Amino acid sequence: MCGIIGITSNKPVSSSILNSLKKLEYRGYDSAGIATINDGLINEVKCQGRVDVLEKNISQINLLGNVGIGHVRWATHGIPSTINAHPHSTERISVVHNGIIENSVDLKKLLINKGHKFKSQTDTEVIVHLLVEYLKNNKLNESIIKTLNDLDGSFALGIIFKDMPELIIGARRGSPLAVGYGPNENYLGSDSYALKSMTNKITYLNDGEFCIIKKKDIDFFDSKGKKVNKKILHLSSSDQNYEKGEYKHFMAKEIDEQPITIKNCINEYIDKINNEINLHNFPWKKDEIKSIKLIGCGTAFHSCLVGKYWFEQLTNLDVQVDIASEFRYRKNKFNEDCLYIFISQSGETADTYAALNLCNKNNMKTCSIVNVVESSIARDSKFVLPIHCGPEIGVASTKAFLGQMLVIYLLCVKISFFKGDINKHKYIEKIKNLKLLSDLVNKTISAENKIQLICNTFADAKGSMFLGRGYSYPIALEGALKLKELAYIHAEGYPAGEMKHGPLALIEDGMPVVVIAPKDEHYKKTISNMQEVIARGAKVLLITNKEDNQVVSENIWQKIEIENIENDLYPFLVTIPLQKLAYYTALKKGYDIDKPRNLAKSVTVE
Ligand code: M6R
């Protein structure tokens, strides 16, 4: 949520900042801006909308300067507009910010009373004026510390000063921030992705830290201003994964990548010769875990829900699932026998991170399942299980969802075996079936179905429903979420058995309803629920597997058949047509698939 970049160099920086902002756009695309220092002046260029608009504006002027900061915004305080775009500058100081300053209204009042004039409606602008105020009587470091101490809320900041034209200040509390090391230049970025095209040498700031970045050296300080030494990490992954290649959208590419990312993940965790799931260095003994709590947001929450069904099915553990933004503010009864599992693709989601920190503070066993292994959630968890999906750029989560489910399933099967809830024979059988998964996902993706035709009906619909039982219920929620976020169609996911308790009243003639009914133990019941909606005029799209001849059902509008697989693993296959349904419906409506309105990829504000 909001992307930050800063570069201090011995050559002009605006084109490198623009390039990085293009990469950061997945974090926010309401507005964009750059400020550089040149000839003793701060020069600021900002616009409402995307980075390509900013690029056009900059191409008409010659934005010089060897030190600069840039920003892409996901609006929190103040509408998306040029005036509210970052950087926010006075004549002497310019600031970019990711996060929310919760006491900005009070601070603004105080500053206005001291004669400061504000231009924007943002919470960020108070930071600029606080610094101006403190710099009147304090040196740089003291002014930074005093300013940061005045702020409530979360922030990652990049700051430049007209009177100190060689340096950039970076500071973080709550929101992630990294610095990068280059040849005769150094960088600041809200994530390593922004910096990867320039360097693979990265250091992450910890909460409360700030740094002074000059082109040849970087100094780090804790919240009290004491110098700290930081490790430099060397990132390995190549830049290629960040390109769309011949695909029109990242989402289409990421859907197609699922067989290979599943294969990679299975290769990482399964010892194929010994038929063994390896959770290298899993730190807890079998008797130390008596219950499981899975916590996440959005799509990650849906993978937690699928996990609950698996853990309940395969282990004797008590399993609970929670939405991170609820968990963090509830009066939780912490339980030292519980394994708290945090699921997050980005590893930066503010609510999930806060829930993790809460558990860490209470000395709980914390484990995270993430895609970005350098992320805050991964770094602060006691044990990390990466999903090995490679970068996911499309705002709608696709391959990461399958990756999260896969790692939860591997963990569940391993725990179930290691606690003696399943025997060796069953354990090996489950591993064998997992080895088939990548090929079956591939077949499901390549299967010829009428999805593009089916999308026409969804594109014209006012609303739709997604129904399922058992594992297919969280998948129904996920299918509905995808259609909402990409095609802007009201969609509700429901347990199929709940329809008659209220939502059936919504069904009207011609309403498209997706029924997810693989041939598992819920099949017949779901098919009965399907008949109830058909009888009330719904146009049903049934997603089932090839051998669905157990129950003959007439009046089904459309049917998509997936491959046959062990019951536990149907969630992986039934998800694919739902991803495609959302993709093609959004395509038909002409929407921006990789950057849906009002959203951003990495949700670093609560
Ligand atoms: O990075 P995370 O997995 O923590 O993100 C959680 C949600 O914000 C995310 O899954 C969101 O719901 C997706 N846009 C859904 O496609």
Coordinates of C-alpha atoms and ligand atoms in Angstrom, one line a residue:
M1 CA 0.0 0.0 0.0
C2 CA 1.8 3.0 -1.3
G3 CA 5.3 2.5 -2.8
I4 CA 8.4 4.5 -1.9
I5 CA 11.7 4.8 -3.7
G6 CA 14.7 7.0 -3.0
I7 CA 18.0 7.3 -4.8
T8 CA 21.2 9.3 -3.9
S9 CA 23.8 9.1 -6.6
N10 CA 26.5 10.9 -8.5
K11 CA 24.3 11.1 -11.6
P12 CA 20.7 12.2 -12.3
V13 CA 18.1 10.0 -10.7
S14 CA 14.7 10.8 -12.1
S15 CA 14.6 8.1 -14.8
S16 CA 15.7 5.4 -12.3
I17 CA 13.1 6.6 -9.9
L18 CA 10.4 6.4 -12.6
N19 CA 11.5 2.9 -13.5
S20 CA 11.2 1.8 -9.9
L21 CA 7.8 3.5 -9.5
K22 CA 6.5 1.4 -12.5
K23 CA 7.5 -1.7 -10.6
L24 CA 6.0 -0.4 -7.4
E25 CA 2.7 0.5 -9.0
Y26 CA 1.1 -2.7 -7.8
R27 CA 1.2 -1.2 -4.3
G28 CA -1.0 1.8 -5.3
Y29 CA -2.1 3.6 -8.4
D30 CA -4.2 6.5 -7.3
S31 CA -1.5 9.1 -7.9
A32 CA 2.3 9.3 -8.3
G33 CA 5.0 11.9 -7.8
I34 CA 8.8 12.6 -7.6
A35 CA 10.9 15.2 -5.9
T36 CA 14.6 15.8 -6.6
I37 CA 17.1 18.3 -5.3
N38 CA 18.9 20.4 -7.9
D39 CA 20.7 23.7 -7.8
G40 CA 19.7 24.2 -4.1
L41 CA 16.0 23.8 -4.9
I42 CA 13.4 21.0 -4.3
N43 CA 11.7 20.2 -7.6
E44 CA 8.4 18.4 -7.3
V45 CA 6.3 16.8 -10.1
K46 CA 3.0 15.0 -9.1
C47 CA -0.1 13.8 -10.8
Q48 CA -3.3 12.0 -10.2
G49 CA -3.4 8.6 -11.7
R50 CA -0.7 6.2 -13.0
V51 CA 3.0 6.5 -13.4
D52 CA 2.8 6.7 -17.2
V53 CA 1.0 10.1 -16.6
L54 CA 3.8 11.2 -14.4
E55 CA 6.3 10.0 -17.0
K56 CA 4.6 12.2 -19.7
N57 CA 4.7 15.2 -17.4
I58 CA 8.3 14.7 -16.6
S59 CA 9.2 14.2 -20.2
Q60 CA 8.1 17.8 -20.8
I61 CA 10.6 19.2 -18.3
N62 CA 14.1 18.3 -17.6
L63 CA 13.9 17.0 -14.0
L64 CA 17.5 17.1 -12.9
G65 CA 19.1 16.2 -9.5
N66 CA 21.3 13.4 -8.1
V67 CA 19.1 12.9 -5.1
G68 CA 15.4 12.2 -5.2
I69 CA 12.4 10.4 -3.8
G70 CA 9.3 9.0 -5.6
H71 CA 5.9 7.6 -4.5
V72 CA 2.9 5.8 -5.8
R73 CA -0.2 6.3 -3.6
W74 CA -3.1 4.2 -2.4
A75 CA -5.3 6.9 -0.9
T76 CA -6.2 6.8 2.8
H77 CA -6.6 10.4 3.9
G78 CA -7.8 12.7 1.1
I79 CA -9.1 11.9 -2.3
P80 CA -6.8 10.7 -5.1
S81 CA -5.7 14.1 -6.6
T82 CA -2.5 15.9 -7.6
I83 CA -2.6 18.0 -4.5
N84 CA -2.8 14.9 -2.2
A85 CA -0.2 13.0 -4.2
H86 CA 3.2 12.6 -2.5
P87 CA 5.9 13.9 -2.1
H88 CA 4.6 16.6 0.2
S89 CA 7.1 19.4 0.3
T90 CA 7.9 22.8 1.9
E91 CA 10.6 24.9 0.4
R92 CA 13.2 23.0 2.4
I93 CA 11.9 19.5 3.0
S94 CA 10.1 16.8 1.0
V95 CA 8.5 13.6 2.3
V96 CA 7.0 10.4 0.9
H97 CA 5.0 8.2 3.3
N98 CA 3.4 4.8 3.4
G99 CA 1.1 4.2 6.3
I100 CA -1.3 6.2 8.4
I101 CA -0.6 8.9 11.0
E102 CA -3.5 8.4 13.4
N103 CA -3.0 11.7 15.4
S104 CA -2.6 13.9 12.3
V105 CA -5.7 15.9 13.0
D106 CA -4.4 17.0 16.5
L107 CA -0.9 17.6 15.1
K108 CA -2.3 19.7 12.3
K109 CA -4.2 21.9 14.7
L110 CA -1.0 22.5 16.8
L111 CA 1.0 23.3 13.7
I112 CA -1.6 25.6 12.3
N113 CA -1.5 27.5 15.6
K114 CA 2.2 27.9 15.2
G115 CA 1.6 29.5 11.7
H116 CA 2.1 26.5 9.4
K117 CA 0.0 26.4 6.2
F118 CA -1.2 23.1 4.8
K119 CA -1.9 22.4 1.2
S120 CA -3.4 18.9 1.2
Q121 CA -5.9 16.8 3.0
T122 CA -3.4 14.1 3.8
D123 CA -2.1 12.9 7.1
T124 CA 1.4 12.9 5.7
E125 CA 1.8 16.7 5.5
V126 CA 2.1 17.0 9.2
I127 CA 5.4 15.2 9.1
V128 CA 6.9 17.8 6.8
H129 CA 5.8 20.6 9.1
L130 CA 6.9 18.9 12.3
L131 CA 10.4 18.5 10.8
V132 CA 10.5 22.1 9.8
E133 CA 9.5 23.1 13.4
Y134 CA 12.1 20.8 15.1
L135 CA 14.9 21.7 12.7
K136 CA 14.7 25.3 13.9
N137 CA 16.4 24.4 17.2
N138 CA 17.8 20.9 16.8
K139 CA 20.3 19.0 14.7
L140 CA 19.1 16.5 12.1
N141 CA 19.1 13.3 14.2
E142 CA 17.3 14.9 17.1
S143 CA 14.8 16.5 14.8
I144 CA 14.1 13.1 13.2
I145 CA 13.7 11.4 16.6
K146 CA 11.4 14.1 18.0
T147 CA 9.3 14.0 14.9
L148 CA 8.9 10.3 14.9
N149 CA 8.1 10.3 18.6
D150 CA 5.2 12.7 17.9
L151 CA 3.6 10.4 15.4
D152 CA 1.0 7.8 16.3
G153 CA 0.3 5.1 13.7
S154 CA 2.3 3.4 11.1
F155 CA 4.8 4.7 8.6
A156 CA 7.6 4.1 6.2
L157 CA 9.2 7.4 5.3
G158 CA 11.6 8.8 2.7
I159 CA 12.8 12.4 3.3
I160 CA 15.1 14.8 1.5
F161 CA 16.3 18.2 2.5
K162 CA 17.3 21.2 0.4
D163 CA 20.0 22.2 2.9
M164 CA 21.5 18.6 3.0
P165 CA 21.4 17.8 -0.7
E166 CA 23.5 14.6 -0.5
L167 CA 21.3 12.5 1.8
I168 CA 18.0 10.7 2.2
I169 CA 16.4 9.8 5.5
G170 CA 14.5 6.5 5.7
A171 CA 12.4 5.6 8.8
R172 CA 9.9 2.9 9.6
R173 CA 7.4 1.9 12.2
G174 CA 4.8 -0.8 11.2
S175 CA 5.3 -0.3 7.4
P176 CA 8.1 -2.1 5.6
L177 CA 11.2 -0.4 4.3
A178 CA 14.5 -1.6 2.8
V179 CA 17.7 0.1 1.7
G180 CA 19.9 -1.1 -1.2
Y181 CA 23.6 -0.7 -1.9
G182 CA 24.8 0.2 -5.4
P183 CA 28.0 1.4 -7.1
N184 CA 28.4 5.1 -6.1
E185 CA 24.8 5.2 -5.2
N186 CA 22.4 3.9 -2.6
Y187 CA 18.7 3.4 -2.5
L188 CA 15.6 3.4 -0.3
G189 CA 12.5 1.3 -1.2
S190 CA 9.3 0.1 0.3
D191 CA 10.3 -3.4 -0.8
S192 CA 13.2 -5.3 -2.4
Y193 CA 11.2 -5.7 -5.6
A194 CA 11.5 -1.9 -6.2
L195 CA 15.3 -2.2 -5.8
K196 CA 16.0 -5.4 -7.6
S197 CA 16.7 -4.0 -11.0
M198 CA 19.4 -1.8 -9.4
T199 CA 21.0 -4.0 -6.7
N200 CA 20.7 -7.4 -5.0
K201 CA 22.3 -6.1 -1.8
I202 CA 19.6 -5.2 0.6
T203 CA 19.2 -4.3 4.3
Y204 CA 15.7 -4.2 6.0
L205 CA 15.0 -1.6 8.6
N206 CA 13.5 -3.0 11.8
D207 CA 10.5 -1.3 13.5
G208 CA 11.5 2.0 15.1
E209 CA 14.8 2.3 13.2
F210 CA 15.8 5.1 10.9
C211 CA 18.8 5.6 8.5
I212 CA 20.8 8.2 6.8
I213 CA 21.6 7.3 3.2
K214 CA 24.4 8.9 1.3
K215 CA 25.7 7.8 -2.0
K216 CA 28.7 6.1 -0.5
D217 CA 27.5 5.0 2.9
I218 CA 24.4 4.3 5.0
D219 CA 24.1 4.7 8.8
F220 CA 21.4 3.0 10.8
F221 CA 20.0 4.2 14.2
D222 CA 17.5 2.8 16.7
S223 CA 14.5 4.8 17.9
K224 CA 16.7 6.5 20.5
G225 CA 19.3 7.5 18.0
K226 CA 22.0 4.9 18.9
K227 CA 23.9 3.6 15.9
V228 CA 23.2 0.0 15.0
N229 CA 25.0 -2.4 12.7
K230 CA 22.9 -4.2 10.1
K231 CA 23.4 -7.2 8.0
I232 CA 23.5 -7.0 4.2
L233 CA 21.4 -9.7 2.5
H234 CA 22.1 -10.9 -1.0
L235 CA 19.0 -11.5 -3.0
S236 CA 19.1 -14.2 -5.6
S237 CA 15.9 -14.4 -7.7
S238 CA 16.2 -13.1 -11.2
D239 CA 14.3 -10.1 -12.6
Q240 CA 12.6 -12.2 -15.4
N241 CA 9.9 -13.4 -13.1
Y242 CA 8.7 -9.8 -12.8
E243 CA 7.9 -9.5 -16.5
K244 CA 4.6 -10.3 -18.3
G245 CA 6.3 -11.9 -21.2
E246 CA 3.8 -12.6 -24.0
Y247 CA 0.9 -12.5 -21.6
K248 CA -1.6 -9.6 -21.7
H249 CA -1.9 -9.6 -17.9
F250 CA 0.1 -10.8 -15.0
M251 CA -3.0 -12.6 -13.7
A252 CA -3.2 -14.8 -16.9
K253 CA 0.5 -15.6 -16.6
E254 CA 0.2 -16.4 -12.9
I255 CA -2.8 -18.7 -13.5
D256 CA -0.8 -20.6 -16.1
E257 CA 2.3 -20.8 -13.8
Q258 CA 0.4 -22.8 -11.2
P259 CA 1.4 -26.3 -12.4
I260 CA 5.1 -25.3 -12.2
T261 CA 4.8 -23.5 -8.9
I262 CA 3.1 -26.5 -7.4
K263 CA 5.9 -28.7 -8.8
N264 CA 8.6 -26.4 -7.4
C265 CA 6.9 -26.3 -4.0
I266 CA 6.5 -30.1 -3.9
N267 CA 10.1 -30.5 -4.9
E268 CA 11.1 -28.3 -2.0
Y269 CA 9.1 -30.2 0.7
I270 CA 8.8 -33.8 -0.5
D271 CA 11.7 -36.2 -0.5
K272 CA 10.5 -38.3 -3.4
I273 CA 12.9 -41.2 -2.8
N274 CA 12.0 -41.7 0.8
N275 CA 8.4 -40.6 0.4
E276 CA 8.8 -38.1 3.2
I277 CA 7.6 -34.5 3.8
N278 CA 10.5 -32.5 5.1
L279 CA 9.8 -29.4 7.2
H280 CA 13.5 -28.7 7.7
N281 CA 14.2 -27.6 11.3
F282 CA 10.6 -27.6 12.5
P283 CA 11.3 -26.4 16.0
W284 CA 8.5 -28.1 18.1
K285 CA 8.1 -31.6 19.4
K286 CA 4.9 -33.5 18.7
D287 CA 3.5 -33.2 22.2
E288 CA 4.1 -29.5 22.3
I289 CA 1.3 -28.9 19.7
K290 CA -2.3 -29.5 20.9
S291 CA -4.2 -27.1 18.8
I292 CA -3.9 -24.9 15.7
K293 CA -4.9 -21.4 14.9
L294 CA -4.7 -20.2 11.3
I295 CA -4.8 -16.4 10.7
G296 CA -4.9 -14.4 7.5
C297 CA -6.8 -11.8 5.4
G298 CA -8.7 -12.0 2.1
T299 CA -7.6 -14.9 0.0
A300 CA -5.1 -15.9 2.6
F301 CA -8.0 -16.2 5.1
H302 CA -9.7 -18.5 2.6
S303 CA -6.7 -20.8 2.5
C304 CA -6.9 -20.8 6.3
L305 CA -10.5 -22.0 6.1
V306 CA -9.6 -24.8 3.7
G307 CA -6.8 -25.7 6.2
K308 CA -9.3 -26.0 9.0
Y309 CA -11.2 -28.7 7.1
W310 CA -7.9 -30.6 6.4
F311 CA -6.6 -30.4 10.0
E312 CA -10.0 -31.5 11.3
Q313 CA -10.2 -34.3 8.8
L314 CA -6.6 -35.6 9.3
T315 CA -5.7 -34.8 12.9
N316 CA -7.2 -34.8 16.3
L317 CA -6.2 -31.3 16.9
D318 CA -8.6 -28.5 17.8
V319 CA -8.4 -26.0 14.9
Q320 CA -9.6 -22.4 14.8
V321 CA -9.4 -19.8 12.0
D322 CA -9.3 -16.1 12.3
I323 CA -9.4 -12.9 10.3
A324 CA -6.3 -11.0 11.3
S325 CA -8.0 -7.6 11.7
E326 CA -10.5 -9.2 14.1
F327 CA -8.0 -11.4 16.0
R328 CA -5.6 -8.5 16.8
Y329 CA -8.3 -6.5 18.7
R330 CA -10.1 -9.3 20.5
K331 CA -9.4 -10.4 24.0
N332 CA -7.7 -13.6 23.0
K333 CA -7.0 -16.4 25.4
F334 CA -3.5 -17.3 24.4
N335 CA -2.6 -20.9 24.6
E336 CA 1.0 -22.1 24.8
D337 CA 0.1 -25.5 23.3
C338 CA -1.3 -23.9 20.2
L339 CA 0.6 -23.4 17.0
Y340 CA -0.3 -20.0 15.6
I341 CA 0.1 -20.0 11.8
F342 CA 0.1 -16.8 9.8
I343 CA -0.7 -16.9 6.1
S344 CA 0.3 -14.0 3.8
Q345 CA 1.5 -13.9 0.2
S346 CA 3.3 -10.6 0.6
G347 CA 4.3 -11.1 4.2
E348 CA 3.6 -7.4 4.8
T349 CA -0.1 -7.3 5.4
A350 CA -0.5 -4.9 8.4
D351 CA -3.2 -6.8 10.2
T352 CA -1.6 -10.2 9.8
Y353 CA 1.8 -8.7 10.9
A354 CA 0.1 -7.1 14.0
A355 CA -1.6 -10.4 14.9
L356 CA 1.8 -12.1 14.6
N357 CA 3.5 -9.5 16.8
L358 CA 0.7 -9.9 19.4
C359 CA 1.4 -13.7 19.5
N360 CA 5.1 -13.1 19.7
K361 CA 4.7 -10.7 22.6
N362 CA 2.7 -13.3 24.4
N363 CA 5.5 -15.8 23.7
M364 CA 3.4 -18.1 21.5
K365 CA 4.6 -20.6 18.9
T366 CA 4.5 -18.7 15.7
C367 CA 4.9 -20.0 12.2
S368 CA 4.3 -18.2 8.9
I369 CA 3.4 -19.4 5.4
V370 CA 4.6 -16.7 3.0
N371 CA 5.6 -16.1 -0.5
V372 CA 8.1 -13.3 0.1
V373 CA 10.7 -14.8 2.4
E374 CA 12.4 -11.5 3.1
S375 CA 9.1 -10.0 4.3
S376 CA 8.4 -8.6 7.8
I377 CA 6.1 -11.5 8.7
A378 CA 8.7 -14.1 7.6
R379 CA 11.5 -12.3 9.5
D380 CA 9.5 -12.1 12.7
S381 CA 8.0 -15.6 12.8
K382 CA 9.7 -18.3 14.8
F383 CA 9.4 -20.7 11.9
V384 CA 8.8 -20.0 8.2
L385 CA 7.4 -22.2 5.5
P386 CA 7.8 -20.5 2.1
I387 CA 5.3 -21.3 -0.7
H388 CA 7.9 -21.0 -3.5
C389 CA 5.6 -19.4 -6.0
G390 CA 7.8 -16.7 -7.4
P391 CA 6.6 -13.1 -7.5
E392 CA 2.9 -12.6 -7.7
I393 CA 2.2 -9.2 -9.3
G394 CA -1.5 -9.2 -10.2
V395 CA -3.5 -7.7 -7.4
A396 CA -5.8 -10.8 -7.4
S397 CA -4.1 -13.6 -5.7
T398 CA -4.1 -16.8 -7.8
K399 CA -0.9 -18.9 -7.7
A400 CA -0.2 -17.8 -4.1
F401 CA -3.6 -19.2 -3.1
L402 CA -2.8 -22.6 -4.4
G403 CA 0.7 -22.3 -2.9
Q404 CA -0.7 -21.4 0.5
M405 CA -3.2 -24.3 0.4
L406 CA -0.4 -26.7 -0.7
V407 CA 1.9 -25.7 2.2
I408 CA -0.9 -25.9 4.7
Y409 CA -1.8 -29.3 3.4
L410 CA 1.8 -30.5 3.6
L411 CA 2.1 -29.2 7.1
C412 CA -1.2 -30.9 8.0
V413 CA -0.3 -34.3 6.6
K414 CA 3.1 -34.1 8.3
I415 CA 1.7 -33.2 11.7
S416 CA -1.0 -35.8 11.3
F417 CA 1.6 -38.5 10.7
F418 CA 4.0 -37.3 13.3
K419 CA 1.3 -37.2 16.0
G420 CA 0.1 -40.7 14.9
D421 CA -3.3 -39.6 13.6
I422 CA -2.6 -41.3 10.2
N423 CA -0.5 -44.4 9.7
K424 CA 2.5 -44.8 7.5
H425 CA 0.4 -46.4 4.7
K426 CA -2.0 -43.5 4.5
Y427 CA 0.9 -41.0 4.8
I428 CA 2.7 -42.5 1.8
E429 CA -0.6 -42.6 -0.2
K430 CA -1.2 -38.9 0.5
I431 CA 2.4 -38.1 -0.7
K432 CA 1.9 -40.2 -3.8
N433 CA -1.3 -38.3 -4.6
L434 CA 0.4 -35.0 -4.1
K435 CA 2.9 -35.9 -6.7
L436 CA 0.0 -36.1 -9.3
L437 CA -1.2 -32.6 -8.4
S438 CA 0.9 -30.5 -10.7
D439 CA -0.1 -32.5 -13.8
L440 CA -3.8 -32.5 -12.9
V441 CA -3.7 -28.7 -12.3
N442 CA -2.1 -28.4 -15.7
K443 CA -4.8 -30.5 -17.3
T444 CA -7.5 -28.4 -15.6
I445 CA -6.0 -25.2 -16.8
S446 CA -5.7 -26.4 -20.4
A447 CA -9.1 -28.1 -20.5
E448 CA -11.3 -26.8 -23.2
N449 CA -14.4 -25.4 -21.5
K450 CA -16.9 -22.8 -22.4
I451 CA -15.7 -20.3 -19.8
Q452 CA -15.4 -17.4 -22.2
L453 CA -19.0 -18.0 -23.3
I454 CA -20.2 -18.4 -19.8
C455 CA -18.6 -15.1 -18.9
N456 CA -21.1 -13.2 -21.1
T457 CA -23.9 -14.0 -18.6
F458 CA -21.8 -13.1 -15.6
A459 CA -20.7 -9.8 -17.2
D460 CA -24.4 -8.8 -17.6
A461 CA -25.5 -10.0 -14.2
K462 CA -26.4 -7.6 -11.3
G463 CA -25.2 -10.2 -8.8
S464 CA -24.2 -13.9 -8.4
M465 CA -23.8 -16.5 -5.8
F466 CA -21.1 -19.2 -5.2
L467 CA -22.2 -22.3 -3.3
G468 CA -20.3 -25.3 -1.8
R469 CA -20.1 -27.6 1.2
G470 CA -17.1 -28.9 3.0
Y471 CA -13.8 -27.8 1.4
S472 CA -15.8 -26.3 -1.4
Y473 CA -17.4 -23.7 0.9
P474 CA -14.1 -21.7 1.3
I475 CA -13.5 -22.1 -2.4
A476 CA -16.9 -20.6 -3.0
L477 CA -15.9 -17.6 -0.9
E478 CA -12.7 -17.4 -2.9
G479 CA -14.5 -17.6 -6.2
A480 CA -16.9 -14.8 -5.1
L481 CA -14.0 -12.6 -3.9
K482 CA -12.2 -13.0 -7.3
L483 CA -15.4 -12.0 -9.2
K484 CA -16.0 -9.0 -6.9
E485 CA -12.5 -7.6 -7.0
L486 CA -11.9 -8.0 -10.8
A487 CA -15.3 -7.7 -12.4
Y488 CA -16.9 -5.5 -9.8
I489 CA -20.0 -7.7 -9.7
H490 CA -21.7 -8.3 -6.4
A491 CA -20.9 -12.0 -5.5
E492 CA -21.6 -13.9 -2.4
G493 CA -20.0 -17.2 -1.3
Y494 CA -22.3 -19.3 0.8
P495 CA -22.3 -22.8 2.4
A496 CA -24.8 -24.5 0.1
G497 CA -26.8 -25.8 3.1
E498 CA -27.4 -22.3 4.4
M499 CA -29.3 -21.0 1.4
K500 CA -32.8 -21.9 2.8
H501 CA -32.0 -19.9 5.9
G502 CA -32.2 -16.6 4.1
P503 CA -30.1 -16.0 1.0
L504 CA -32.5 -18.1 -1.2
A505 CA -34.7 -15.0 -1.2
L506 CA -32.1 -13.3 -3.4
I507 CA -32.4 -15.9 -6.2
E508 CA -34.4 -14.6 -9.2
D509 CA -34.9 -15.6 -12.7
G510 CA -31.7 -15.8 -14.7
M511 CA -29.3 -15.1 -11.8
P512 CA -26.0 -16.9 -12.4
V513 CA -25.1 -19.2 -9.5
V514 CA -21.9 -21.2 -9.3
V515 CA -22.3 -24.6 -7.6
I516 CA -19.0 -26.3 -6.6
A517 CA -19.7 -30.0 -6.1
P518 CA -16.8 -32.4 -6.7
K519 CA -17.7 -36.0 -6.1
D520 CA -16.9 -36.0 -2.4
E521 CA -19.0 -36.9 0.6
H522 CA -21.0 -33.7 0.2
Y523 CA -21.9 -34.3 -3.4
K524 CA -25.5 -35.5 -3.1
K525 CA -26.4 -32.8 -0.6
T526 CA -24.9 -30.0 -2.7
I527 CA -26.7 -31.3 -5.7
S528 CA -30.0 -31.1 -3.8
N529 CA -29.2 -27.5 -2.8
M530 CA -28.5 -26.8 -6.4
Q531 CA -31.9 -28.1 -7.4
E532 CA -33.4 -25.7 -4.9
V533 CA -31.8 -22.7 -6.6
I534 CA -32.6 -24.0 -10.1
A535 CA -36.3 -24.4 -9.1
R536 CA -36.2 -20.7 -8.3
G537 CA -34.9 -19.6 -11.6
A538 CA -31.1 -19.6 -11.1
K539 CA -28.8 -20.3 -14.1
V540 CA -26.5 -22.8 -12.5
L541 CA -22.9 -23.3 -13.5
L542 CA -21.9 -26.6 -11.9
I543 CA -18.3 -27.3 -11.3
T544 CA -17.8 -31.0 -10.7
N545 CA -15.4 -33.7 -11.6
K546 CA -15.6 -36.0 -14.6
E547 CA -17.4 -38.9 -12.9
D548 CA -20.5 -37.0 -11.8
N549 CA -23.0 -39.6 -13.0
Q550 CA -24.0 -40.6 -9.5
V551 CA -26.8 -38.1 -9.6
V552 CA -28.4 -37.1 -12.9
S553 CA -29.4 -33.5 -12.7
E554 CA -31.5 -31.8 -15.3
N555 CA -31.8 -28.1 -16.0
I556 CA -28.2 -27.3 -15.3
W557 CA -27.3 -24.3 -17.4
Q558 CA -23.6 -25.0 -17.8
K559 CA -21.2 -27.6 -16.4
I560 CA -17.4 -27.6 -16.1
E561 CA -15.7 -30.9 -15.4
I562 CA -12.4 -31.1 -13.7
E563 CA -10.0 -34.0 -13.3
N564 CA -10.5 -36.7 -10.8
I565 CA -8.3 -36.7 -7.7
E566 CA -8.3 -37.7 -4.0
N567 CA -11.1 -35.9 -2.2
D568 CA -8.7 -33.8 0.0
L569 CA -7.2 -32.3 -3.1
Y570 CA -10.3 -31.1 -5.0
P571 CA -9.8 -27.5 -3.7
F572 CA -6.8 -27.1 -5.9
L573 CA -8.7 -28.1 -9.1
V574 CA -12.1 -26.5 -8.5
T575 CA -10.3 -23.1 -7.9
I576 CA -9.0 -22.9 -11.5
P577 CA -12.3 -22.4 -13.4
L578 CA -13.2 -19.8 -10.8
Q579 CA -10.0 -17.8 -11.4
K580 CA -10.7 -18.0 -15.1
L581 CA -14.3 -17.0 -14.7
A582 CA -13.3 -13.8 -12.9
Y583 CA -10.5 -13.1 -15.3
Y584 CA -12.6 -13.4 -18.5
T585 CA -15.6 -11.6 -17.0
A586 CA -13.3 -8.7 -16.1
L587 CA -11.7 -8.8 -19.6
K588 CA -15.1 -8.8 -21.2
K589 CA -16.0 -5.7 -19.2
G590 CA -12.8 -4.0 -20.2
Y591 CA -11.5 -3.6 -16.6
D592 CA -7.9 -3.2 -15.5
I593 CA -7.3 -6.8 -14.5
D594 CA -3.9 -6.5 -12.8
K595 CA -4.9 -3.2 -11.0
P596 CA -8.5 -3.4 -10.0
R597 CA -10.1 -0.1 -8.8
N598 CA -9.6 0.9 -5.2
L599 CA -7.2 -2.0 -4.4
A600 CA -3.5 -2.5 -4.0
K601 CA -1.4 -5.7 -3.8
S602 CA 0.3 -5.2 -0.5
V603 CA -2.0 -4.0 2.2
T604 CA 0.3 -2.3 4.7
V605 CA -2.3 -0.2 6.4
E606 CA -5.0 -1.5 8.7
Ligands
M6R1 O1 -0.3 -10.5 1.0 P1 -1.5 -11.2 1.8 O2 -1.6 -12.6 1.4 O3 -1.4 -11.1 3.3 O4 -2.7 -10.4 1.3 C1 -4.0 -10.7 1.9 C2 -5.1 -10.1 1.1 O5 -5.0 -8.7 1.0 C3 -5.1 -10.6 -0.4 O6 -5.2 -12.0 -0.4 C4 -6.3 -10.1 -1.1 O7 -7.5 -10.5 -0.6 C5 -6.2 -10.4 -2.6 N1 -6.3 -9.2 -3.4 C6 -7.3 -11.3 -3.1 O8 -7.2 -11.6 -4.4

